[in-house]
Tab-separated table of C-alpha atoms and ligand atoms in Angstrom:
chain	number	residue	atom	x	y	z
A	22	MET	CA	0.000	0.000	0.000
A	23	LYS	CA	1.225	3.470	-0.932
A	24	LYS	CA	1.556	5.769	2.089
A	25	GLY	CA	3.733	8.681	0.970
A	26	LEU	CA	3.268	11.221	-1.804
A	27	PHE	CA	4.589	10.971	-5.322
A	28	ILE	CA	5.428	14.228	-7.122
A	29	THR	CA	7.000	14.420	-10.573
A	30	PHE	CA	8.786	17.347	-12.237
A	31	GLU	CA	8.579	17.564	-16.019
A	32	GLY	CA	9.520	19.874	-18.866
A	33	ALA	CA	11.884	20.283	-21.803
A	34	ASP	CA	15.658	20.345	-21.325
A	35	GLY	CA	16.900	23.579	-19.753
A	36	CYS	CA	13.536	24.363	-18.082
A	37	GLY	CA	15.095	24.619	-14.595
A	38	LYS	CA	13.218	21.698	-13.026
A	39	THR	CA	16.368	20.238	-11.483
A	40	THR	CA	17.050	23.495	-9.605
A	41	GLN	CA	13.419	23.606	-8.490
A	42	ILE	CA	13.242	19.994	-7.348
A	43	LYS	CA	16.303	20.573	-5.137
A	44	LEU	CA	14.752	23.724	-3.643
A	45	LEU	CA	11.516	21.885	-2.903
A	46	ASN	CA	13.443	19.008	-1.354
A	47	GLU	CA	15.289	21.416	0.979
A	48	TYR	CA	11.998	23.111	1.854
A	49	LEU	CA	10.276	19.821	2.717
A	50	ILE	CA	13.236	18.611	4.782
A	51	SER	CA	13.213	21.921	6.691
A	52	LYS	CA	9.551	21.225	7.500
A	53	GLY	CA	10.469	17.825	8.897
A	54	TYR	CA	9.216	15.593	6.072
A	55	GLY	CA	11.007	12.453	4.952
A	56	THR	CA	11.831	12.795	1.261
A	57	LEU	CA	13.465	10.951	-1.577
A	58	LEU	CA	14.926	13.002	-4.416
A	59	THR	CA	15.369	10.834	-7.465
A	60	ARG	CA	15.353	10.998	-11.263
A	61	GLU	CA	14.698	9.223	-14.548
A	62	PRO	CA	16.608	8.029	-16.310
A	63	GLY	CA	19.418	7.195	-13.948
A	64	ALA	CA	18.464	6.682	-10.345
A	65	LYS	CA	20.944	4.632	-8.311
A	66	GLY	CA	22.387	1.329	-9.542
A	67	LEU	CA	21.167	-0.179	-12.804
A	68	GLY	CA	19.440	3.091	-13.752
A	69	GLU	CA	22.805	4.849	-13.940
A	70	LYS	CA	24.003	2.335	-16.507
A	71	ILE	CA	20.842	2.707	-18.605
A	72	ARG	CA	21.195	6.520	-18.460
A	73	GLU	CA	24.747	6.294	-19.763
A	74	ILE	CA	23.551	4.352	-22.840
A	75	LEU	CA	20.543	6.620	-23.421
A	76	LEU	CA	22.432	9.896	-23.282
A	77	ASN	CA	25.865	8.996	-24.592
A	78	TYR	CA	25.650	6.058	-27.001
A	79	ASP	CA	27.107	7.553	-30.172
A	80	SER	CA	25.727	5.341	-32.912
A	81	GLU	CA	22.205	4.776	-34.261
A	82	VAL	CA	19.470	4.109	-31.653
A	83	SER	CA	16.004	3.261	-32.984
A	84	SER	CA	13.114	5.229	-31.460
A	85	ASN	CA	11.536	1.976	-30.273
A	86	CYS	CA	14.734	0.868	-28.584
A	87	GLU	CA	15.079	4.293	-26.993
A	88	SER	CA	11.543	4.049	-25.608
A	89	PHE	CA	12.102	0.592	-24.180
A	90	LEU	CA	15.309	1.718	-22.483
A	91	PHE	CA	13.484	4.608	-20.783
A	92	LEU	CA	10.709	2.183	-19.825
A	93	ALA	CA	13.160	-0.426	-18.528
A	94	ASP	CA	14.809	2.231	-16.381
A	95	ARG	CA	11.339	3.229	-15.101
A	96	ALA	CA	10.281	-0.319	-14.245
A	97	GLN	CA	13.428	-0.869	-12.199
A	98	HIS	CA	13.061	2.551	-10.564
A	99	VAL	CA	9.406	2.089	-9.583
A	100	ASP	CA	9.848	-1.449	-8.244
A	101	CYS	CA	13.158	-1.101	-6.430
A	102	ILE	CA	13.261	2.556	-5.343
A	103	ILE	CA	9.997	4.528	-5.638
A	104	ARG	CA	7.444	2.048	-4.273
A	105	PRO	CA	9.566	1.031	-1.252
A	106	SER	CA	10.144	4.703	-0.408
A	107	LEU	CA	6.421	5.537	-0.706
A	108	LYS	CA	5.661	2.555	1.482
A	109	ASN	CA	7.925	4.089	4.123
A	110	GLY	CA	5.792	7.238	4.024
A	111	ASN	CA	8.251	9.480	2.181
A	112	ILE	CA	7.476	12.283	-0.221
A	113	VAL	CA	9.120	11.067	-3.413
A	114	LEU	CA	10.265	13.849	-5.747
A	115	CYS	CA	11.093	12.499	-9.177
A	116	ASP	CA	12.897	14.508	-11.859
A	117	ARG	CA	11.055	13.203	-14.997
A	118	HIS	CA	8.763	10.190	-15.219
A	119	THR	CA	6.032	8.823	-17.525
A	120	ASP	CA	5.088	12.163	-19.124
A	121	SER	CA	8.615	12.566	-20.497
A	122	THR	CA	8.196	9.375	-22.529
A	123	VAL	CA	4.883	10.624	-23.897
A	124	ALA	CA	6.348	14.062	-24.713
A	125	TYR	CA	9.767	12.984	-26.076
A	126	GLN	CA	9.146	9.573	-27.655
A	127	GLY	CA	5.460	10.172	-28.456
A	128	TYR	CA	5.194	13.800	-29.543
A	129	GLY	CA	8.920	14.274	-30.233
A	130	ARG	CA	9.864	11.070	-32.058
A	131	GLY	CA	6.345	10.447	-33.369
A	132	LEU	CA	5.625	7.073	-31.753
A	133	ASP	CA	2.046	6.015	-31.042
A	134	ILE	CA	0.918	7.803	-27.882
A	135	ASP	CA	-1.753	5.263	-26.902
A	136	LYS	CA	0.862	2.522	-27.031
A	137	ILE	CA	3.281	4.584	-24.935
A	138	ASN	CA	0.528	5.134	-22.375
A	139	LEU	CA	-0.019	1.377	-22.209
A	140	LEU	CA	3.699	0.670	-21.869
A	141	ASN	CA	3.986	3.319	-19.151
A	142	GLU	CA	1.161	1.620	-17.282
A	143	TYR	CA	2.996	-1.673	-17.599
A	144	ALA	CA	6.366	-0.251	-16.499
A	145	THR	CA	4.887	1.504	-13.452
A	146	THR	CA	2.477	-1.314	-12.553
A	147	GLY	CA	-0.183	1.381	-12.427
A	148	LEU	CA	1.561	3.824	-10.068
A	149	LYS	CA	0.445	7.410	-10.798
A	150	PRO	CA	1.916	10.668	-9.490
A	151	ASP	CA	-0.224	12.597	-6.991
A	152	LEU	CA	1.020	15.788	-8.625
A	153	THR	CA	3.017	16.583	-11.748
A	154	ILE	CA	4.513	20.019	-12.319
A	155	VAL	CA	5.411	20.933	-15.895
A	156	PHE	CA	7.939	23.755	-16.271
A	157	ASP	CA	6.963	25.337	-19.550
A	158	ILE	CA	9.676	26.815	-21.748
A	159	ASP	CA	9.772	27.717	-25.447
A	160	ALA	CA	11.984	25.559	-27.630
A	161	GLU	CA	14.384	28.371	-28.579
A	162	THR	CA	15.165	29.233	-24.933
A	163	SER	CA	15.355	25.565	-24.078
A	164	LEU	CA	18.088	24.972	-26.665
A	165	LYS	CA	19.916	28.187	-25.744
A	166	ARG	CA	20.050	27.130	-22.095
A	167	VAL	CA	21.357	23.680	-23.000
A	168	GLY	CA	24.301	25.345	-24.799
A	169	GLN	CA	26.972	23.765	-26.985
A	170	ASN	CA	27.703	20.645	-24.980
A	171	LYS	CA	24.649	18.603	-25.963
A	172	ASP	CA	23.987	14.965	-25.079
A	173	ARG	CA	22.293	12.551	-27.519
A	174	MET	CA	18.745	13.641	-26.616
A	175	GLU	CA	19.550	17.353	-26.541
A	176	SER	CA	20.960	17.127	-30.065
A	177	ALA	CA	17.549	16.340	-31.591
A	178	GLY	CA	16.988	19.889	-32.917
A	179	LEU	CA	14.579	22.826	-32.688
A	180	GLU	CA	11.544	21.210	-34.364
A	181	PHE	CA	11.835	18.229	-32.031
A	182	PHE	CA	11.855	20.527	-28.994
A	183	LYS	CA	8.812	22.395	-30.301
A	184	ARG	CA	6.924	19.089	-30.485
A	185	VAL	CA	8.105	18.135	-26.999
A	186	ARG	CA	6.859	21.414	-25.537
A	187	ASN	CA	3.526	21.017	-27.274
A	188	GLY	CA	3.402	17.458	-25.925
A	189	PHE	CA	3.794	18.573	-22.323
A	190	LEU	CA	1.114	21.250	-22.771
A	191	GLU	CA	-1.316	18.735	-24.279
A	192	ILE	CA	-0.630	16.265	-21.461
A	193	ALA	CA	-1.469	19.050	-18.972
A	194	GLU	CA	-4.645	19.898	-20.847
A	195	LYS	CA	-5.769	16.267	-20.809
A	196	ASN	CA	-4.942	15.753	-17.101
A	197	PRO	CA	-5.916	19.012	-15.377
A	198	GLN	CA	-6.313	17.402	-11.947
A	199	ARG	CA	-2.847	15.885	-11.824
A	200	VAL	CA	-0.722	18.152	-14.035
A	201	LYS	CA	-0.027	21.832	-13.312
A	202	VAL	CA	1.964	24.120	-15.605
A	203	ILE	CA	4.358	26.825	-14.378
A	204	ASN	CA	6.018	29.407	-16.610
A	205	ALA	CA	9.710	28.434	-16.482
A	206	LEU	CA	10.822	31.910	-17.580
A	207	ASP	CA	9.846	33.476	-14.241
A	208	THR	CA	12.524	34.034	-11.565
A	209	ILE	CA	13.829	31.079	-9.527
A	210	ASP	CA	12.264	32.519	-6.360
A	211	ASN	CA	8.842	33.102	-7.903
A	212	ILE	CA	8.799	29.647	-9.413
A	213	HIS	CA	9.778	28.101	-6.076
A	214	LYS	CA	6.885	29.918	-4.377
A	215	GLN	CA	4.437	28.547	-6.947
A	216	VAL	CA	5.825	25.032	-6.508
A	217	VAL	CA	5.453	25.236	-2.720
A	218	GLU	CA	1.893	26.496	-3.100
A	219	LEU	CA	0.971	23.519	-5.289
A	220	VAL	CA	2.609	21.029	-2.960
A	221	GLU	CA	1.080	22.503	0.187
A	222	LYS	CA	-2.364	21.908	-1.307
A	223	LEU	CA	-1.598	18.200	-1.165
B	323	TMP	P1	17.513	15.070	-17.905
B	323	TMP	O1	18.389	15.925	-18.755
B	323	TMP	O2	16.337	15.777	-17.355
B	323	TMP	O3	18.265	14.306	-16.890
B	323	TMP	O4	16.826	13.971	-18.880
B	323	TMP	C1	17.558	13.203	-19.724
B	323	TMP	C2	17.043	13.271	-21.145
B	323	TMP	O5	16.224	12.139	-21.408
B	323	TMP	C3	16.225	14.499	-21.510
B	323	TMP	O6	16.674	14.953	-22.767
B	323	TMP	C4	14.821	13.967	-21.646
B	323	TMP	C5	15.028	12.544	-22.063
B	323	TMP	N1	13.941	11.606	-21.700
B	323	TMP	C6	13.188	11.029	-22.707
B	323	TMP	O7	13.399	11.305	-23.888
B	323	TMP	N2	12.213	10.133	-22.352
B	323	TMP	C7	11.974	9.779	-21.059
B	323	TMP	O8	11.075	8.956	-20.795
B	323	TMP	C8	12.770	10.384	-20.023
B	323	TMP	C9	12.544	10.014	-18.597
B	323	TMP	C10	13.739	11.292	-20.387
């Protein structure tokens, strides 16, 4: 049985979610909550190895293979790290989760979104976030923030990032209860305040 809270942070590369998830983690710890700060791909152990392949493999990777690697990482993460931590009553903060696969592999790479939803369900054994925060950023700023040193995913180009952004916004539109959108171009402090407000409602 799930006892804790599961919160996911989503958005295109360079949206600032990693800064925000750390700030929220510090805030929750200061309030005395038990937390787990984790990420996909690449939580501890096997996930780190899968992340290395996903981001740095420098030869052809098919979109299907890419999806299954993200899903394999997720299955391991949910079973071995997220569920046990929720069972212990922690607030689990996860930097990317199921919506990234829908946005990047579905909207970005053009794979069938219904099938990705099914595979996500399978990989997570039905676990759903209590809250998802999408940090919305336009594709041009996203790529500018990423800079010159791009990994395999970040090298996918402007049109790809436009589709990814649109994907996140459509996901939010379809799931208004779970998914909240914050303008990622606001200041770090203002964004943090909005994040805390959303989380305190839970
Ligand atoms: P990160 O830079 O936020 O750590 O994420 C790693 C990259 O992997 C980022 O470009 C988004 C991408 N990604 C997907 O394409 N699909 C997924 O399911 C996940 C979790 C991440």
